[in-house]
Amino acid sequence: MKRFVLHIFKYGLLVFIFLNVISWCSLFFLRNSSFYKPQFLSYEVKKATFDYIVIGSSIGLTTLDTALIDSLTNKKGINLSIDDTAISSNYLMLQHFFKQGKKTQFCILAISNWDLANKNPVLNNNDYRFLPFVSQDYVYNYYKNLEQGFFKPLTFSHYFPLFGVSYYNTEIFYPSLISALKPNKHNRFDQNGNYSYPDIGTIQPKKWSSIKLSWNNPFVEKIKKLCEINNTILVIYQAPIFKTKIVTNNLNYNFINNANVIKNDNYFFDDIHLNMYGRKEASTIFAKELLTNYIKK
């Protein structure tokens, strides 16, 4: 019986080591690719200095077209927004940006009112996309502080990558196979980090409403301080919302409020996202305001 247990332990340990090696290879291939936005920034983006960057969730990703903004302002920006994330994730992305040795004059943080009001941020759905960099202290500490529960696959991956790769297998393992064969493939974004929804949307009739922003999310101030350390000007951006006015009395941040600048129903994909036509309109309005109130100062 004792010999049997020892054999089980020995072979179990060998399997555990073998699976961790496979997991390490998966993270290696993914890290050395452009599949997700964090890897795209470190692997493909060679430019070190930008005039502005855009960080945010799908709202920032699909609202501000940096290629169009560049053409209107004669500046150079990049969209680093990741869909299905939050302000805490944006803070991690900004850390990642500076850790790559890159610089920017302006950081545009695209917000959502419900996330801004969140006093207790937790891990977000797509934060696993930073997993290939879990050996870096800023990523590990982010996972450690925000991942909840006893079993923390992302945090534990700092020591054993098997935990994160197996838990997020369809989002990590299979993309790593694609990355091994096609390292320059992007996951729903172009060479400038942009992405747009199609012109077909799901807008339902509604009356105009008004929302007063609650500035409770602690990561907004973290982003502001990180910008100050890196000589970057933070600008909070409120994207257009369907028939909604946004009100705020917070004067502690540079704030571009474009919540109700687009009134054409055909420019919205849904209540909080623009389609390809709305994105063009919103980016044009944003570019003019950036030039008028910030870049020319």
PDB file of C-alpha atoms in Angstrom:
ATOM      1  CA  MET A   1       0.000   0.000   0.000  1.00  0.00           C
ATOM      2  CA  LYS A   2       2.824   2.369   0.896  1.00  0.00           C
ATOM      3  CA  ARG A   3       4.565   1.653  -2.413  1.00  0.00           C
ATOM      4  CA  PHE A   4       1.311   2.271  -4.262  1.00  0.00           C
ATOM      5  CA  VAL A   5       0.861   5.671  -2.572  1.00  0.00           C
ATOM      6  CA  LEU A   6       4.446   6.597  -3.386  1.00  0.00           C
ATOM      7  CA  HIS A   7       3.903   5.693  -7.043  1.00  0.00           C
ATOM      8  CA  ILE A   8       0.737   7.769  -7.159  1.00  0.00           C
ATOM      9  CA  PHE A   9       2.581  10.678  -5.596  1.00  0.00           C
ATOM     10  CA  LYS A  10       5.567  10.320  -7.941  1.00  0.00           C
ATOM     11  CA  TYR A  11       3.537  10.088 -11.122  1.00  0.00           C
ATOM     12  CA  GLY A  12       1.150  12.757  -9.917  1.00  0.00           C
ATOM     13  CA  LEU A  13       4.096  15.080  -9.337  1.00  0.00           C
ATOM     14  CA  LEU A  14       5.495  14.331 -12.793  1.00  0.00           C
ATOM     15  CA  VAL A  15       2.131  15.068 -14.398  1.00  0.00           C
ATOM     16  CA  PHE A  16       1.852  18.299 -12.386  1.00  0.00           C
ATOM     17  CA  ILE A  17       5.311  19.402 -13.544  1.00  0.00           C
ATOM     18  CA  PHE A  18       4.555  18.420 -17.138  1.00  0.00           C
ATOM     19  CA  LEU A  19       1.288  20.385 -17.183  1.00  0.00           C
ATOM     20  CA  ASN A  20       3.028  23.410 -15.696  1.00  0.00           C
ATOM     21  CA  VAL A  21       5.636  23.234 -18.450  1.00  0.00           C
ATOM     22  CA  ILE A  22       2.859  23.194 -21.064  1.00  0.00           C
ATOM     23  CA  SER A  23       1.173  26.100 -19.287  1.00  0.00           C
ATOM     24  CA  TRP A  24       4.430  28.061 -19.172  1.00  0.00           C
ATOM     25  CA  CYS A  25       4.816  27.489 -22.928  1.00  0.00           C
ATOM     26  CA  SER A  26       1.265  28.704 -23.494  1.00  0.00           C
ATOM     27  CA  LEU A  27       1.995  31.947 -21.639  1.00  0.00           C
ATOM     28  CA  PHE A  28       5.299  32.287 -23.491  1.00  0.00           C
ATOM     29  CA  PHE A  29       3.652  32.044 -26.918  1.00  0.00           C
ATOM     30  CA  LEU A  30       0.872  34.399 -25.885  1.00  0.00           C
ATOM     31  CA  ARG A  31       3.312  36.899 -24.361  1.00  0.00           C
ATOM     32  CA  ASN A  32       5.316  36.941 -27.575  1.00  0.00           C
ATOM     33  CA  SER A  33       2.346  37.772 -29.748  1.00  0.00           C
ATOM     34  CA  SER A  34      -0.185  40.524 -30.416  1.00  0.00           C
ATOM     35  CA  PHE A  35      -3.334  38.525 -29.748  1.00  0.00           C
ATOM     36  CA  TYR A  36      -4.551  40.471 -26.707  1.00  0.00           C
ATOM     37  CA  LYS A  37      -4.027  44.180 -26.078  1.00  0.00           C
ATOM     38  CA  PRO A  38      -1.385  43.879 -23.285  1.00  0.00           C
ATOM     39  CA  GLN A  39       0.781  41.627 -25.467  1.00  0.00           C
ATOM     40  CA  PHE A  40       0.152  43.807 -28.519  1.00  0.00           C
ATOM     41  CA  LEU A  41       1.544  46.780 -26.599  1.00  0.00           C
ATOM     42  CA  SER A  42       4.730  45.000 -25.520  1.00  0.00           C
ATOM     43  CA  TYR A  43       5.313  42.821 -28.598  1.00  0.00           C
ATOM     44  CA  GLU A  44       4.211  44.860 -31.612  1.00  0.00           C
ATOM     45  CA  VAL A  45       4.085  48.535 -30.636  1.00  0.00           C
ATOM     46  CA  LYS A  46       7.621  49.798 -31.190  1.00  0.00           C
ATOM     47  CA  LYS A  47       6.876  53.501 -30.816  1.00  0.00           C
ATOM     48  CA  ALA A  48       7.920  54.711 -27.362  1.00  0.00           C
ATOM     49  CA  THR A  49       6.367  58.180 -27.146  1.00  0.00           C
ATOM     50  CA  PHE A  50       2.755  59.128 -27.831  1.00  0.00           C
ATOM     51  CA  ASP A  51       0.835  62.381 -27.707  1.00  0.00           C
ATOM     52  CA  TYR A  52      -2.119  60.602 -26.108  1.00  0.00           C
ATOM     53  CA  ILE A  53      -3.391  57.160 -25.206  1.00  0.00           C
ATOM     54  CA  VAL A  54      -6.959  55.995 -24.623  1.00  0.00           C
ATOM     55  CA  ILE A  55      -7.720  53.585 -21.790  1.00  0.00           C
ATOM     56  CA  GLY A  56     -11.138  52.254 -20.848  1.00  0.00           C
ATOM     57  CA  SER A  57     -13.597  49.433 -21.380  1.00  0.00           C
ATOM     58  CA  SER A  58     -15.554  48.687 -24.563  1.00  0.00           C
ATOM     59  CA  ILE A  59     -16.834  52.264 -24.332  1.00  0.00           C
ATOM     60  CA  GLY A  60     -13.363  53.668 -24.944  1.00  0.00           C
ATOM     61  CA  LEU A  61     -12.571  50.916 -27.427  1.00  0.00           C
ATOM     62  CA  THR A  62     -15.532  51.583 -29.712  1.00  0.00           C
ATOM     63  CA  THR A  63     -16.001  55.346 -29.263  1.00  0.00           C
ATOM     64  CA  LEU A  64     -12.623  56.959 -29.930  1.00  0.00           C
ATOM     65  CA  ASP A  65     -10.953  56.148 -33.241  1.00  0.00           C
ATOM     66  CA  THR A  66      -7.323  57.148 -32.753  1.00  0.00           C
ATOM     67  CA  ALA A  67      -6.562  56.922 -36.476  1.00  0.00           C
ATOM     68  CA  LEU A  68      -9.232  59.535 -37.220  1.00  0.00           C
ATOM     69  CA  ILE A  69      -8.225  61.672 -34.239  1.00  0.00           C
ATOM     70  CA  ASP A  70      -4.602  61.572 -35.412  1.00  0.00           C
ATOM     71  CA  SER A  71      -5.597  62.768 -38.871  1.00  0.00           C
ATOM     72  CA  LEU A  72      -7.555  65.693 -37.403  1.00  0.00           C
ATOM     73  CA  THR A  73      -5.013  66.765 -34.785  1.00  0.00           C
ATOM     74  CA  ASN A  74      -1.720  65.830 -36.455  1.00  0.00           C
ATOM     75  CA  LYS A  75      -0.852  63.964 -33.255  1.00  0.00           C
ATOM     76  CA  LYS A  76      -0.153  60.297 -32.545  1.00  0.00           C
ATOM     77  CA  GLY A  77      -2.257  58.215 -30.207  1.00  0.00           C
ATOM     78  CA  ILE A  78      -3.128  54.601 -29.525  1.00  0.00           C
ATOM     79  CA  ASN A  79      -6.239  52.940 -28.123  1.00  0.00           C
ATOM     80  CA  LEU A  80      -5.383  50.608 -25.235  1.00  0.00           C
ATOM     81  CA  SER A  81      -8.962  50.047 -24.081  1.00  0.00           C
ATOM     82  CA  ILE A  82     -10.076  46.463 -23.420  1.00  0.00           C
ATOM     83  CA  ASP A  83     -13.675  45.325 -23.640  1.00  0.00           C
ATOM     84  CA  ASP A  84     -15.438  44.005 -20.523  1.00  0.00           C
ATOM     85  CA  THR A  85     -13.079  45.664 -18.066  1.00  0.00           C
ATOM     86  CA  ALA A  86     -13.309  48.479 -15.515  1.00  0.00           C
ATOM     87  CA  ILE A  87     -11.351  51.436 -14.148  1.00  0.00           C
ATOM     88  CA  SER A  88      -9.233  49.094 -12.028  1.00  0.00           C
ATOM     89  CA  SER A  89      -8.229  47.249 -15.214  1.00  0.00           C
ATOM     90  CA  ASN A  90      -7.451  50.585 -16.856  1.00  0.00           C
ATOM     91  CA  TYR A  91      -5.059  51.329 -14.003  1.00  0.00           C
ATOM     92  CA  LEU A  92      -3.306  48.014 -14.660  1.00  0.00           C
ATOM     93  CA  MET A  93      -3.078  48.841 -18.370  1.00  0.00           C
ATOM     94  CA  LEU A  94      -1.576  52.238 -17.597  1.00  0.00           C
ATOM     95  CA  GLN A  95       0.989  50.595 -15.331  1.00  0.00           C
ATOM     96  CA  HIS A  96       1.750  48.128 -18.109  1.00  0.00           C
ATOM     97  CA  PHE A  97       2.185  50.985 -20.586  1.00  0.00           C
ATOM     98  CA  PHE A  98       4.738  52.793 -18.435  1.00  0.00           C
ATOM     99  CA  LYS A  99       6.520  49.544 -17.504  1.00  0.00           C
ATOM    100  CA  GLN A 100       7.213  49.018 -21.219  1.00  0.00           C
ATOM    101  CA  GLY A 101       9.274  52.231 -21.102  1.00  0.00           C
ATOM    102  CA  LYS A 102       6.666  54.198 -23.032  1.00  0.00           C
ATOM    103  CA  LYS A 103       5.546  57.795 -22.500  1.00  0.00           C
ATOM    104  CA  THR A 104       2.531  59.910 -23.336  1.00  0.00           C
ATOM    105  CA  GLN A 105       1.573  63.556 -22.890  1.00  0.00           C
ATOM    106  CA  PHE A 106      -2.117  62.816 -22.312  1.00  0.00           C
ATOM    107  CA  CYS A 107      -3.964  59.831 -20.874  1.00  0.00           C
ATOM    108  CA  ILE A 108      -7.637  59.735 -21.879  1.00  0.00           C
ATOM    109  CA  LEU A 109      -9.655  57.662 -19.403  1.00  0.00           C
ATOM    110  CA  ALA A 110     -13.063  56.714 -20.840  1.00  0.00           C
ATOM    111  CA  ILE A 111     -15.427  56.089 -17.921  1.00  0.00           C
ATOM    112  CA  SER A 112     -18.867  54.644 -17.258  1.00  0.00           C
ATOM    113  CA  ASN A 113     -20.994  56.170 -14.523  1.00  0.00           C
ATOM    114  CA  TRP A 114     -21.744  52.867 -12.741  1.00  0.00           C
ATOM    115  CA  ASP A 115     -18.080  51.922 -12.576  1.00  0.00           C
ATOM    116  CA  LEU A 116     -17.112  55.394 -11.366  1.00  0.00           C
ATOM    117  CA  ALA A 117     -19.568  54.959  -8.478  1.00  0.00           C
ATOM    118  CA  ASN A 118     -18.103  51.589  -7.453  1.00  0.00           C
ATOM    119  CA  LYS A 119     -16.414  51.901  -4.049  1.00  0.00           C
ATOM    120  CA  ASN A 120     -15.123  48.325  -3.939  1.00  0.00           C
ATOM    121  CA  PRO A 121     -13.687  47.212  -7.295  1.00  0.00           C
ATOM    122  CA  VAL A 122     -13.019  43.517  -7.853  1.00  0.00           C
ATOM    123  CA  LEU A 123     -11.349  41.498 -10.599  1.00  0.00           C
ATOM    124  CA  ASN A 124     -12.942  42.019 -14.010  1.00  0.00           C
ATOM    125  CA  ASN A 125     -13.917  39.522 -16.686  1.00  0.00           C
ATOM    126  CA  ASN A 126     -11.019  40.114 -19.056  1.00  0.00           C
ATOM    127  CA  ASP A 127      -8.236  40.787 -16.551  1.00  0.00           C
ATOM    128  CA  TYR A 128      -6.874  37.328 -17.371  1.00  0.00           C
ATOM    129  CA  ARG A 129      -5.405  38.914 -20.518  1.00  0.00           C
ATOM    130  CA  PHE A 130      -2.529  40.181 -18.393  1.00  0.00           C
ATOM    131  CA  LEU A 131      -1.751  36.633 -17.192  1.00  0.00           C
ATOM    132  CA  PRO A 132       1.342  36.220 -19.440  1.00  0.00           C
ATOM    133  CA  PHE A 133       2.908  39.008 -17.352  1.00  0.00           C
ATOM    134  CA  VAL A 134       2.006  37.537 -13.954  1.00  0.00           C
ATOM    135  CA  SER A 135       5.692  37.265 -13.054  1.00  0.00           C
ATOM    136  CA  GLN A 136       5.820  41.070 -13.001  1.00  0.00           C
ATOM    137  CA  ASP A 137       5.138  42.533  -9.555  1.00  0.00           C
ATOM    138  CA  TYR A 138       2.552  45.064 -10.743  1.00  0.00           C
ATOM    139  CA  VAL A 139       0.422  42.328 -12.354  1.00  0.00           C
ATOM    140  CA  TYR A 140       0.848  39.864  -9.496  1.00  0.00           C
ATOM    141  CA  ASN A 141      -0.052  42.500  -6.885  1.00  0.00           C
ATOM    142  CA  TYR A 142      -3.106  43.515  -8.879  1.00  0.00           C
ATOM    143  CA  TYR A 143      -4.358  39.920  -8.961  1.00  0.00           C
ATOM    144  CA  LYS A 144      -3.462  39.358  -5.322  1.00  0.00           C
ATOM    145  CA  ASN A 145      -5.379  42.427  -4.152  1.00  0.00           C
ATOM    146  CA  LEU A 146      -8.501  42.076  -6.303  1.00  0.00           C
ATOM    147  CA  GLU A 147      -9.024  38.345  -6.876  1.00  0.00           C
ATOM    148  CA  GLN A 148     -11.574  37.029  -4.390  1.00  0.00           C
ATOM    149  CA  GLY A 149     -12.218  33.629  -2.844  1.00  0.00           C
ATOM    150  CA  PHE A 150      -9.952  30.920  -1.493  1.00  0.00           C
ATOM    151  CA  PHE A 151      -8.963  29.591  -4.915  1.00  0.00           C
ATOM    152  CA  LYS A 152      -7.224  32.371  -6.853  1.00  0.00           C
ATOM    153  CA  PRO A 153      -6.075  30.923 -10.195  1.00  0.00           C
ATOM    154  CA  LEU A 154      -4.581  34.158 -11.508  1.00  0.00           C
ATOM    155  CA  THR A 155      -2.707  34.944  -8.299  1.00  0.00           C
ATOM    156  CA  PHE A 156      -1.457  31.360  -7.877  1.00  0.00           C
ATOM    157  CA  SER A 157      -0.171  31.430 -11.468  1.00  0.00           C
ATOM    158  CA  HIS A 158       2.702  33.544 -10.214  1.00  0.00           C
ATOM    159  CA  TYR A 159       4.116  30.260  -8.901  1.00  0.00           C
ATOM    160  CA  PHE A 160       2.281  27.602 -10.927  1.00  0.00           C
ATOM    161  CA  PRO A 161       0.972  28.784 -14.331  1.00  0.00           C
ATOM    162  CA  LEU A 162      -1.149  25.637 -14.597  1.00  0.00           C
ATOM    163  CA  PHE A 163      -3.800  27.203 -12.340  1.00  0.00           C
ATOM    164  CA  GLY A 164      -4.528  30.190 -14.543  1.00  0.00           C
ATOM    165  CA  VAL A 165      -4.085  28.465 -17.893  1.00  0.00           C
ATOM    166  CA  SER A 166      -6.371  25.561 -16.972  1.00  0.00           C
ATOM    167  CA  TYR A 167      -9.013  27.803 -15.380  1.00  0.00           C
ATOM    168  CA  TYR A 168      -9.103  30.169 -18.366  1.00  0.00           C
ATOM    169  CA  ASN A 169      -8.296  27.448 -20.884  1.00  0.00           C
ATOM    170  CA  THR A 170     -10.466  28.653 -23.775  1.00  0.00           C
ATOM    171  CA  GLU A 171      -9.233  32.235 -23.332  1.00  0.00           C
ATOM    172  CA  ILE A 172      -5.564  31.385 -22.746  1.00  0.00           C
ATOM    173  CA  PHE A 173      -4.576  27.933 -24.033  1.00  0.00           C
ATOM    174  CA  TYR A 174      -6.314  27.997 -27.407  1.00  0.00           C
ATOM    175  CA  PRO A 175      -5.273  31.591 -28.203  1.00  0.00           C
ATOM    176  CA  SER A 176      -1.702  30.598 -27.332  1.00  0.00           C
ATOM    177  CA  LEU A 177      -1.834  27.927 -30.042  1.00  0.00           C
ATOM    178  CA  ILE A 178      -3.024  30.549 -32.518  1.00  0.00           C
ATOM    179  CA  SER A 179      -0.298  32.901 -31.318  1.00  0.00           C
ATOM    180  CA  ALA A 180       2.378  30.268 -31.837  1.00  0.00           C
ATOM    181  CA  LEU A 181       1.373  30.015 -35.495  1.00  0.00           C
ATOM    182  CA  LYS A 182       0.303  33.617 -36.112  1.00  0.00           C
ATOM    183  CA  PRO A 183       1.998  35.886 -33.548  1.00  0.00           C
ATOM    184  CA  ASN A 184       0.762  39.087 -35.235  1.00  0.00           C
ATOM    185  CA  LYS A 185      -2.923  38.170 -35.138  1.00  0.00           C
ATOM    186  CA  HIS A 186      -5.145  40.632 -33.213  1.00  0.00           C
ATOM    187  CA  ASN A 187      -8.232  39.771 -31.209  1.00  0.00           C
ATOM    188  CA  ARG A 188     -10.840  42.301 -32.404  1.00  0.00           C
ATOM    189  CA  PHE A 189      -8.707  45.430 -32.793  1.00  0.00           C
ATOM    190  CA  ASP A 190      -6.642  46.994 -35.578  1.00  0.00           C
ATOM    191  CA  GLN A 191      -3.032  48.231 -35.747  1.00  0.00           C
ATOM    192  CA  ASN A 192      -3.990  51.322 -33.726  1.00  0.00           C
ATOM    193  CA  GLY A 193      -5.879  49.350 -31.090  1.00  0.00           C
ATOM    194  CA  ASN A 194      -9.297  50.434 -32.421  1.00  0.00           C
ATOM    195  CA  TYR A 195     -12.476  48.450 -32.940  1.00  0.00           C
ATOM    196  CA  SER A 196     -16.024  49.398 -33.941  1.00  0.00           C
ATOM    197  CA  TYR A 197     -19.438  47.829 -33.724  1.00  0.00           C
ATOM    198  CA  PRO A 198     -21.383  47.433 -36.984  1.00  0.00           C
ATOM    199  CA  ASP A 199     -24.143  49.816 -38.051  1.00  0.00           C
ATOM    200  CA  ILE A 200     -26.923  47.489 -36.867  1.00  0.00           C
ATOM    201  CA  GLY A 201     -27.955  48.171 -33.271  1.00  0.00           C
ATOM    202  CA  THR A 202     -30.606  47.411 -30.657  1.00  0.00           C
ATOM    203  CA  ILE A 203     -31.784  50.892 -29.691  1.00  0.00           C
ATOM    204  CA  GLN A 204     -35.179  51.102 -27.987  1.00  0.00           C
ATOM    205  CA  PRO A 205     -37.200  54.323 -27.644  1.00  0.00           C
ATOM    206  CA  LYS A 206     -36.732  56.122 -24.322  1.00  0.00           C
ATOM    207  CA  LYS A 207     -37.117  59.532 -22.720  1.00  0.00           C
ATOM    208  CA  TRP A 208     -34.210  61.802 -21.869  1.00  0.00           C
ATOM    209  CA  SER A 209     -32.736  61.246 -18.415  1.00  0.00           C
ATOM    210  CA  SER A 210     -29.992  62.780 -16.280  1.00  0.00           C
ATOM    211  CA  ILE A 211     -27.291  61.107 -14.155  1.00  0.00           C
ATOM    212  CA  LYS A 212     -25.090  62.814 -11.576  1.00  0.00           C
ATOM    213  CA  LEU A 213     -21.664  61.221 -11.353  1.00  0.00           C
ATOM    214  CA  SER A 214     -20.486  59.753  -8.059  1.00  0.00           C
ATOM    215  CA  TRP A 215     -16.695  59.746  -7.873  1.00  0.00           C
ATOM    216  CA  ASN A 216     -16.241  56.790  -5.535  1.00  0.00           C
ATOM    217  CA  ASN A 217     -13.914  54.473  -7.419  1.00  0.00           C
ATOM    218  CA  PRO A 218     -10.481  54.615  -5.718  1.00  0.00           C
ATOM    219  CA  PHE A 219      -8.687  53.663  -8.930  1.00  0.00           C
ATOM    220  CA  VAL A 220      -9.459  57.024 -10.537  1.00  0.00           C
ATOM    221  CA  GLU A 221      -7.194  58.712  -8.036  1.00  0.00           C
ATOM    222  CA  LYS A 222      -4.618  55.933  -8.468  1.00  0.00           C
ATOM    223  CA  ILE A 223      -4.593  56.622 -12.208  1.00  0.00           C
ATOM    224  CA  LYS A 224      -4.245  60.353 -11.585  1.00  0.00           C
ATOM    225  CA  LYS A 225      -1.256  59.846  -9.280  1.00  0.00           C
ATOM    226  CA  LEU A 226       0.371  57.418 -11.710  1.00  0.00           C
ATOM    227  CA  CYS A 227      -0.023  60.009 -14.454  1.00  0.00           C
ATOM    228  CA  GLU A 228       1.550  62.701 -12.276  1.00  0.00           C
ATOM    229  CA  ILE A 229       4.540  60.490 -11.522  1.00  0.00           C
ATOM    230  CA  ASN A 230       5.070  59.984 -15.249  1.00  0.00           C
ATOM    231  CA  ASN A 231       4.497  63.637 -16.274  1.00  0.00           C
ATOM    232  CA  THR A 232       1.247  62.771 -18.015  1.00  0.00           C
ATOM    233  CA  ILE A 233      -1.939  64.848 -18.077  1.00  0.00           C
ATOM    234  CA  LEU A 234      -5.036  62.845 -17.194  1.00  0.00           C
ATOM    235  CA  VAL A 235      -8.270  63.685 -19.011  1.00  0.00           C
ATOM    236  CA  ILE A 236     -11.497  61.952 -17.988  1.00  0.00           C
ATOM    237  CA  TYR A 237     -13.748  61.293 -20.978  1.00  0.00           C
ATOM    238  CA  GLN A 238     -17.494  60.753 -20.834  1.00  0.00           C
ATOM    239  CA  ALA A 239     -18.601  59.110 -24.071  1.00  0.00           C
ATOM    240  CA  PRO A 240     -22.004  59.706 -25.657  1.00  0.00           C
ATOM    241  CA  ILE A 241     -24.937  57.887 -24.041  1.00  0.00           C
ATOM    242  CA  PHE A 242     -28.299  57.475 -25.730  1.00  0.00           C
ATOM    243  CA  LYS A 243     -30.657  60.239 -24.536  1.00  0.00           C
ATOM    244  CA  THR A 244     -28.756  60.752 -21.286  1.00  0.00           C
ATOM    245  CA  LYS A 245     -27.198  63.838 -19.725  1.00  0.00           C
ATOM    246  CA  ILE A 246     -24.265  63.492 -17.361  1.00  0.00           C
ATOM    247  CA  VAL A 247     -23.828  66.014 -14.550  1.00  0.00           C
ATOM    248  CA  THR A 248     -20.806  66.481 -12.281  1.00  0.00           C
ATOM    249  CA  ASN A 249     -19.499  69.131  -9.923  1.00  0.00           C
ATOM    250  CA  ASN A 250     -16.076  67.545  -9.432  1.00  0.00           C
ATOM    251  CA  LEU A 251     -13.404  70.052 -10.428  1.00  0.00           C
ATOM    252  CA  ASN A 252     -10.432  67.891  -9.408  1.00  0.00           C
ATOM    253  CA  TYR A 253     -10.059  66.337 -12.857  1.00  0.00           C
ATOM    254  CA  ASN A 254      -9.840  67.486 -16.450  1.00  0.00           C
ATOM    255  CA  PHE A 255     -13.202  66.377 -17.812  1.00  0.00           C
ATOM    256  CA  ILE A 256     -14.579  66.153 -21.341  1.00  0.00           C
ATOM    257  CA  ASN A 257     -18.319  65.581 -21.133  1.00  0.00           C
ATOM    258  CA  ASN A 258     -19.635  64.373 -24.490  1.00  0.00           C
ATOM    259  CA  ALA A 259     -22.580  62.451 -23.025  1.00  0.00           C
ATOM    260  CA  ASN A 260     -25.298  64.192 -25.035  1.00  0.00           C
ATOM    261  CA  VAL A 261     -23.433  65.520 -28.082  1.00  0.00           C
ATOM    262  CA  ILE A 262     -24.873  62.833 -30.369  1.00  0.00           C
ATOM    263  CA  LYS A 263     -28.649  62.836 -30.695  1.00  0.00           C
ATOM    264  CA  ASN A 264     -29.074  60.750 -33.848  1.00  0.00           C
ATOM    265  CA  ASP A 265     -30.513  57.349 -32.918  1.00  0.00           C
ATOM    266  CA  ASN A 266     -28.874  55.792 -35.982  1.00  0.00           C
ATOM    267  CA  TYR A 267     -25.418  56.461 -34.533  1.00  0.00           C
ATOM    268  CA  PHE A 268     -25.894  54.116 -31.562  1.00  0.00           C
ATOM    269  CA  PHE A 269     -25.320  50.368 -31.417  1.00  0.00           C
ATOM    270  CA  ASP A 270     -27.004  50.217 -28.004  1.00  0.00           C
ATOM    271  CA  ASP A 271     -27.607  52.680 -25.153  1.00  0.00           C
ATOM    272  CA  ILE A 272     -23.924  53.024 -24.217  1.00  0.00           C
ATOM    273  CA  HIS A 273     -22.063  52.063 -27.410  1.00  0.00           C
ATOM    274  CA  LEU A 274     -21.816  53.822 -30.748  1.00  0.00           C
ATOM    275  CA  ASN A 275     -21.745  52.096 -34.101  1.00  0.00           C
ATOM    276  CA  MET A 276     -19.172  52.815 -36.825  1.00  0.00           C
ATOM    277  CA  TYR A 277     -20.955  56.017 -37.893  1.00  0.00           C
ATOM    278  CA  GLY A 278     -21.353  57.260 -34.337  1.00  0.00           C
ATOM    279  CA  ARG A 279     -17.697  56.527 -33.632  1.00  0.00           C
ATOM    280  CA  LYS A 280     -16.671  58.797 -36.511  1.00  0.00           C
ATOM    281  CA  GLU A 281     -18.864  61.621 -35.214  1.00  0.00           C
ATOM    282  CA  ALA A 282     -17.736  61.210 -31.592  1.00  0.00           C
ATOM    283  CA  SER A 283     -14.050  61.050 -32.552  1.00  0.00           C
ATOM    284  CA  THR A 284     -14.373  64.230 -34.624  1.00  0.00           C
ATOM    285  CA  ILE A 285     -16.024  66.103 -31.746  1.00  0.00           C
ATOM    286  CA  PHE A 286     -13.439  64.801 -29.293  1.00  0.00           C
ATOM    287  CA  ALA A 287     -10.522  65.781 -31.557  1.00  0.00           C
ATOM    288  CA  LYS A 288     -11.773  69.378 -31.793  1.00  0.00           C
ATOM    289  CA  GLU A 289     -12.172  69.633 -28.027  1.00  0.00           C
ATOM    290  CA  LEU A 290      -8.754  68.116 -27.408  1.00  0.00           C
ATOM    291  CA  LEU A 291      -7.166  70.618 -29.755  1.00  0.00           C
ATOM    292  CA  THR A 292      -9.082  73.583 -28.406  1.00  0.00           C
ATOM    293  CA  ASN A 293      -8.820  72.984 -24.673  1.00  0.00           C
ATOM    294  CA  TYR A 294      -5.716  70.892 -24.144  1.00  0.00           C
ATOM    295  CA  ILE A 295      -3.150  70.395 -26.871  1.00  0.00           C
ATOM    296  CA  LYS A 296      -2.912  74.073 -27.805  1.00  0.00           C
ATOM    297  CA  LYS A 297      -2.500  75.234 -24.194  1.00  0.00           C
TER     298      LYS A 297
END
